[in-house]
PDB file of C-alpha atoms in Angstrom:
ATOM      1  CA  MET Q 107      -5.151  21.647 114.841  1.00 82.00           C
ATOM      2  CA  LYS Q 108      -7.193  19.377 113.084  1.00 85.00           C
ATOM      3  CA  LEU Q 109      -8.189  21.863 111.119  1.00 89.00           C
ATOM      4  CA  ALA Q 110      -4.318  22.399 110.045  1.00 90.00           C
ATOM      5  CA  ILE Q 111      -3.687  18.748 109.445  1.00 91.00           C
ATOM      6  CA  PHE Q 112      -6.831  18.272 107.476  1.00 90.00           C
ATOM      7  CA  SER Q 113      -6.132  21.460 105.247  1.00 91.00           C
ATOM      8  CA  VAL Q 114      -2.053  20.038 104.621  1.00 91.00           C
ATOM      9  CA  VAL Q 115      -4.092  16.623 103.841  1.00 93.00           C
ATOM     10  CA  VAL Q 116      -5.758  17.726 101.355  1.00 93.00           C
ATOM     11  CA  SER Q 117      -3.389  20.330 100.354  1.00 93.00           C
ATOM     12  CA  VAL Q 118      -0.691  17.194  99.878  1.00 94.00           C
ATOM     13  CA  GLY Q 119      -3.780  15.174  98.220  1.00 94.00           C
ATOM     14  CA  VAL Q 120      -4.776  18.098  95.857  1.00 95.00           C
ATOM     15  CA  MET Q 121      -1.020  18.344  95.050  1.00 94.00           C
ATOM     16  CA  GLY Q 122      -1.000  14.467  94.750  1.00 95.00           C
ATOM     17  CA  VAL Q 123      -3.575  14.669  91.940  1.00 96.00           C
ATOM     18  CA  LEU Q 124      -2.211  17.435  90.614  1.00 95.00           C
ATOM     19  CA  ALA Q 125       1.570  16.162  90.210  1.00 96.00           C
ATOM     20  CA  PHE Q 126      -0.182  12.891  88.615  1.00 96.00           C
ATOM     21  CA  GLN Q 127      -2.403  14.794  85.996  1.00 96.00           C
ATOM     22  CA  ALA Q 128       0.655  16.712  85.180  1.00 96.00           C
ATOM     23  CA  PHE Q 129       2.859  13.599  84.943  1.00 96.00           C
ATOM     24  CA  ARG Q 130       0.081  12.122  82.564  1.00 95.00           C
ATOM     25  CA  GLN Q 131      -0.158  15.236  80.525  1.00 96.00           C
ATOM     26  CA  GLU Q 132       3.068  15.150  80.260  1.00 96.00           C
ATOM     27  CA  LEU Q 133       3.285  11.460  79.034  1.00 96.00           C
ATOM     28  CA  TYR Q 134       0.496  12.086  77.045  1.00 96.00           C
ATOM     29  CA  LEU Q 135       2.316  15.672  75.722  1.00 96.00           C
ATOM     30  CA  HIS Q 136       5.351  12.602  74.950  1.00 96.00           C
ATOM     31  CA  GLY Q 137       3.242  10.579  72.975  1.00 96.00           C
ATOM     32  CA  LEU Q 138       1.473  12.725  71.179  1.00 96.00           C
ATOM     33  CA  ARG Q 139       5.491  14.131  69.768  1.00 96.00           C
ATOM     34  CA  THR Q 140       6.836  10.535  69.545  1.00 96.00           C
ATOM     35  CA  HIS Q 141       3.795   9.802  67.234  1.00 96.00           C
ATOM     36  CA  MET Q 142       3.882  13.661  65.487  1.00 96.00           C
ATOM     37  CA  MET Q 143       7.689  12.951  64.888  1.00 96.00           C
ATOM     38  CA  GLU Q 144       6.715   9.047  63.665  1.00 96.00           C
ATOM     39  CA  THR Q 145       4.000  10.810  61.419  1.00 96.00           C
ATOM     40  CA  SER Q 146       6.218  13.455  60.417  1.00 96.00           C
ATOM     41  CA  VAL Q 147       9.019  10.913  58.872  1.00 96.00           C
ATOM     42  CA  GLU Q 148       6.293   8.933  57.473  1.00 96.00           C
ATOM     43  CA  ILE Q 149       5.002  11.777  55.830  1.00 97.00           C
ATOM     44  CA  THR Q 150       8.486  13.225  54.863  1.00 96.00           C
ATOM     45  CA  LYS Q 151       8.587   9.336  52.862  1.00 96.00           C
ATOM     46  CA  LYS Q 152       5.331   9.486  51.297  1.00 97.00           C
ATOM     47  CA  GLU Q 153       6.552  12.927  50.346  1.00 96.00           C
ATOM     48  CA  GLN Q 154       9.696  11.575  49.059  1.00 96.00           C
ATOM     49  CA  ALA Q 155       7.242   8.898  47.194  1.00 96.00           C
ATOM     50  CA  ILE Q 156       5.075  11.058  45.742  1.00 97.00           C
ATOM     51  CA  LEU Q 157       8.002  13.035  43.596  1.00 96.00           C
ATOM     52  CA  GLU Q 158       9.382   9.623  42.955  1.00 96.00           C
ATOM     53  CA  VAL Q 159       6.226   9.342  41.341  1.00 97.00           C
ATOM     54  CA  LYS Q 160       6.060  12.477  39.646  1.00 97.00           C
ATOM     55  CA  SER Q 161       9.464  11.941  38.463  1.00 96.00           C
ATOM     56  CA  LYS Q 162       8.343   8.057  36.920  1.00 97.00           C
ATOM     57  CA  ILE Q 163       5.313  10.274  35.571  1.00 97.00           C
ATOM     58  CA  GLN Q 164       7.004  12.368  33.885  1.00 96.00           C
ATOM     59  CA  THR Q 165       8.929  10.418  32.110  1.00 96.00           C
ATOM     60  CA  VAL Q 166       6.137   8.198  31.814  1.00 96.00           C
ATOM     61  CA  LYS Q 167       4.652  11.219  29.757  1.00 96.00           C
ATOM     62  CA  ASN Q 168       8.003  12.451  28.033  1.00 95.00           C
ATOM     63  CA  GLN Q 169       7.957   8.566  26.223  1.00 94.00           C
ATOM     64  CA  LEU Q 170       4.271   8.763  25.706  1.00 95.00           C
ATOM     65  CA  ASN Q 171       5.234  11.874  24.058  1.00 94.00           C
ATOM     66  CA  GLY Q 172       7.775  10.377  21.827  1.00 93.00           C
ATOM     67  CA  VAL Q 173       5.518   7.434  21.338  1.00 95.00           C
ATOM     68  CA  ASN Q 174       2.730   9.541  19.940  1.00 95.00           C
ATOM     69  CA  LYS Q 175       5.127  11.550  17.796  1.00 95.00           C
ATOM     70  CA  ASN Q 176       6.253   7.619  15.976  1.00 95.00           C
ATOM     71  CA  ILE Q 177       2.201   7.036  15.944  1.00 96.00           C
ATOM     72  CA  ASP Q 178       2.066   9.982  14.117  1.00 95.00           C
ATOM     73  CA  ASP Q 179       4.937   9.771  11.966  1.00 95.00           C
ATOM     74  CA  MET Q 180       3.583   6.431  11.206  1.00 96.00           C
ATOM     75  CA  LYS Q 181      -0.099   7.168  10.369  1.00 96.00           C
ATOM     76  CA  LYS Q 182       1.380   9.465   8.066  1.00 96.00           C
ATOM     77  CA  LYS Q 183       3.360   6.731   6.306  1.00 96.00           C
ATOM     78  CA  LYS Q 184       0.618   4.658   6.022  1.00 96.00           C
ATOM     79  CA  GLU Q 185      -0.950   7.413   4.856  1.00 96.00           C
ATOM     80  CA  GLU Q 186       1.306   8.237   2.041  1.00 96.00           C
ATOM     81  CA  VAL Q 187       1.148   4.095   1.194  1.00 96.00           C
ATOM     82  CA  GLU Q 188      -2.269   3.992   0.994  1.00 96.00           C
ATOM     83  CA  LYS Q 189      -2.001   7.062  -0.983  1.00 96.00           C
ATOM     84  CA  ALA Q 190       0.490   5.558  -3.143  1.00 96.00           C
ATOM     85  CA  THR Q 191      -0.957   2.443  -3.221  1.00 96.00           C
ATOM     86  CA  GLN Q 192      -4.317   4.207  -4.886  1.00 95.00           C
ATOM     87  CA  GLU Q 193      -2.288   6.013  -7.477  1.00 95.00           C
ATOM     88  CA  PHE Q 194      -0.273   2.702  -8.066  1.00 95.00           C
ATOM     89  CA  GLU Q 195      -3.482   0.683  -8.362  1.00 95.00           C
ATOM     90  CA  ALA Q 196      -5.411   3.684 -10.133  1.00 95.00           C
ATOM     91  CA  SER Q 197      -2.443   3.765 -12.761  1.00 95.00           C
ATOM     92  CA  LEU Q 198      -2.348  -0.817 -12.804  1.00 94.00           C
ATOM     93  CA  GLN Q 199      -5.445  -0.310 -14.450  1.00 95.00           C
ATOM     94  CA  THR Q 200      -5.393   2.197 -16.609  1.00 95.00           C
ATOM     95  CA  CYS Q 201      -2.547   0.358 -17.930  1.00 95.00           C
ATOM     96  CA  ASN Q 202      -4.608  -2.888 -17.670  1.00 95.00           C
ATOM     97  CA  LYS Q 203      -7.050  -0.469 -19.645  1.00 95.00           C
ATOM     98  CA  GLU Q 204      -4.346   0.002 -22.393  1.00 94.00           C
ATOM     99  CA  LYS Q 205      -3.151  -3.136 -22.598  1.00 94.00           C
ATOM    100  CA  GLU Q 206      -7.352  -5.185 -23.243  1.00 95.00           C
ATOM    101  CA  GLU Q 207      -6.998  -1.993 -26.321  1.00 95.00           C
ATOM    102  CA  ALA Q 208      -3.726  -2.989 -27.605  1.00 94.00           C
ATOM    103  CA  ASP Q 209      -4.667  -6.656 -27.464  1.00 94.00           C
ATOM    104  CA  LYS Q 210      -8.187  -5.566 -28.640  1.00 95.00           C
ATOM    105  CA  LYS Q 211      -6.358  -3.676 -31.606  1.00 95.00           C
ATOM    106  CA  LYS Q 212      -3.596  -6.345 -32.328  1.00 94.00           C
ATOM    107  CA  THR Q 213      -6.334  -9.080 -32.555  1.00 95.00           C
ATOM    108  CA  GLU Q 214      -7.799  -7.199 -35.009  1.00 94.00           C
ATOM    109  CA  ILE Q 215      -5.057  -5.996 -37.100  1.00 95.00           C
ATOM    110  CA  THR Q 216      -4.266 -10.061 -36.732  1.00 94.00           C
ATOM    111  CA  GLU Q 217      -7.960 -11.138 -38.641  1.00 93.00           C
ATOM    112  CA  SER Q 218      -7.210  -8.167 -41.069  1.00 93.00           C
ATOM    113  CA  ILE Q 219      -3.959  -9.411 -42.399  1.00 94.00           C
ATOM    114  CA  ALA Q 220      -5.289 -12.945 -42.151  1.00 92.00           C
ATOM    115  CA  LYS Q 221      -8.138 -11.972 -43.451  1.00 92.00           C
ATOM    116  CA  TYR Q 222      -6.191  -9.599 -46.943  1.00 92.00           C
ATOM    117  CA  LYS Q 223      -3.751 -12.904 -47.001  1.00 92.00           C
ATOM    118  CA  ALA Q 224      -6.512 -14.691 -48.168  1.00 90.00           C
ATOM    119  CA  ASP Q 225      -7.706 -11.628 -50.026  1.00 90.00           C
ATOM    120  CA  HIS Q 226      -4.656 -12.107 -52.035  1.00 91.00           C
ATOM    121  CA  GLU Q 227      -4.216 -15.645 -52.144  1.00 91.00           C
ATOM    122  CA  GLU Q 228      -7.751 -15.685 -53.435  1.00 91.00           C
ATOM    123  CA  ALA Q 229      -7.438 -12.197 -55.735  1.00 91.00           C
ATOM    124  CA  LYS Q 230      -3.459 -14.684 -56.153  1.00 91.00           C
ATOM    125  CA  GLY Q 231      -5.832 -17.732 -57.557  1.00 92.00           C
ATOM    126  CA  LYS Q 232      -7.933 -15.541 -59.350  1.00 93.00           C
ATOM    127  CA  ALA Q 233      -5.631 -13.612 -61.113  1.00 93.00           C
ATOM    128  CA  GLN Q 234      -3.664 -17.175 -61.876  1.00 93.00           C
ATOM    129  CA  GLU Q 235      -6.747 -18.333 -63.288  1.00 93.00           C
ATOM    130  CA  ASP Q 236      -7.087 -15.096 -65.160  1.00 93.00           C
ATOM    131  CA  ILE Q 237      -3.924 -15.743 -66.848  1.00 94.00           C
ATOM    132  CA  GLN Q 238      -4.272 -19.436 -67.976  1.00 93.00           C
ATOM    133  CA  ASN Q 239      -7.340 -18.185 -69.524  1.00 93.00           C
ATOM    134  CA  LEU Q 240      -5.555 -15.313 -71.651  1.00 91.00           C
ATOM    135  CA  LYS Q 241      -2.842 -17.280 -72.029  1.00 87.00           C
ATOM    136  CA  GLU Q 242      -5.490 -20.086 -73.284  1.00 88.00           C
ATOM    137  CA  GLN Q 243      -7.152 -17.555 -76.086  1.00 87.00           C
ATOM    138  CA  ILE Q 244      -3.790 -15.633 -76.930  1.00 83.00           C
ATOM    139  CA  LEU Q 245      -3.177 -19.747 -78.185  1.00 79.00           C
ATOM    140  CA  ASN Q 246      -7.128 -20.359 -79.703  1.00 82.00           C
ATOM    141  CA  ARG Q 247      -6.476 -16.529 -81.637  1.00 79.00           C
ATOM    142  CA  ASP Q 248      -3.037 -17.993 -82.816  1.00 74.00           C
ATOM    143  CA  LYS Q 249      -4.627 -21.336 -84.181  1.00 75.00           C
ATOM    144  CA  ALA Q 250      -7.214 -18.960 -85.486  1.00 76.00           C
ATOM    145  CA  ILE Q 251      -4.816 -16.883 -86.846  1.00 77.00           C
ATOM    146  CA  CYS Q 252      -1.972 -19.720 -87.995  1.00 77.00           C
ATOM    147  CA  ALA Q 253      -5.440 -21.223 -89.857  1.00 75.00           C
ATOM    148  CA  PHE Q 254      -5.012 -17.877 -92.238  1.00 74.00           C
ATOM    149  CA  ALA Q 255      -1.719 -16.852 -92.044  1.00 72.00           C
ATOM    150  CA  ASP Q 256       0.649 -16.818 -94.932  1.00 72.00           C
ATOM    151  CA  THR Q 257       3.088 -19.808 -93.539  1.00 74.00           C
ATOM    152  CA  SER Q 258       6.376 -18.382 -96.249  1.00 79.00           C
ATOM    153  CA  ASN Q 259       6.225 -15.375 -94.063  1.00 79.00           C
ATOM    154  CA  ALA Q 260       8.996 -15.874 -90.697  1.00 79.00           C
ATOM    155  CA  GLU Q 261       7.090 -13.913 -88.395  1.00 77.00           C
ATOM    156  CA  ALA Q 262       4.000 -16.085 -89.029  1.00 74.00           C
ATOM    157  CA  ARG Q 263       6.112 -19.837 -89.044  1.00 77.00           C
ATOM    158  CA  LYS Q 264       7.163 -18.448 -85.517  1.00 77.00           C
ATOM    159  CA  LEU Q 265       4.281 -17.040 -84.400  1.00 72.00           C
ATOM    160  CA  CYS Q 266       2.071 -20.351 -85.403  1.00 76.00           C
ATOM    161  CA  GLY Q 267       5.096 -22.562 -84.311  1.00 73.00           C
ATOM    162  CA  ILE Q 268       5.966 -23.958 -87.907  1.00 75.00           C
ATOM    163  CA  PRO Q 269       9.986 -24.439 -88.090  1.00 75.00           C
ATOM    164  CA  ASP Q 270      11.316 -23.176 -90.829  1.00 69.00           C
ATOM    165  CA  ALA Q 271      12.161 -26.653 -92.095  1.00 55.00           C
ATOM    166  CA  GLN Q 272       8.806 -26.866 -93.323  1.00 46.00           C
ATOM    167  CA  LYS Q 273       8.778 -24.516 -96.579  1.00 44.00           C
TER     168      LYS Q 273
END
């Protein structure tokens, strides 16, 4: 009987240990399930956060594409403006060169006109002197002719400046 009691006690002990182990494993499994549920909730939250971040990234990419297009458009406009500026500068330089040439021509023409005026005045003065000399020569010739001319003739008196009363 001792053996039966011993067997019963050992069996009850083994069963107690097995029950304790089963209870402990159930608690461990319950903890794992709870932990798994919490982890799955966290994973779901993180997945949602990732989806939100992806949508924000997509929105930012779309905005960035728009900004890049604007930058490209502005670069093109800048190139066009620079090209137009260069063309205007070239045109301005051409105009300035033409202006300088026109100013040179104007100066040359003004100098030529002044020279011609001076030459004209000089020629006019010389012509006046020549006219005066010729008048004097004519008067001297007339005086020489008057010395030999017949004063009874009306034309001779008129030429010599003798009045008609002296006949």
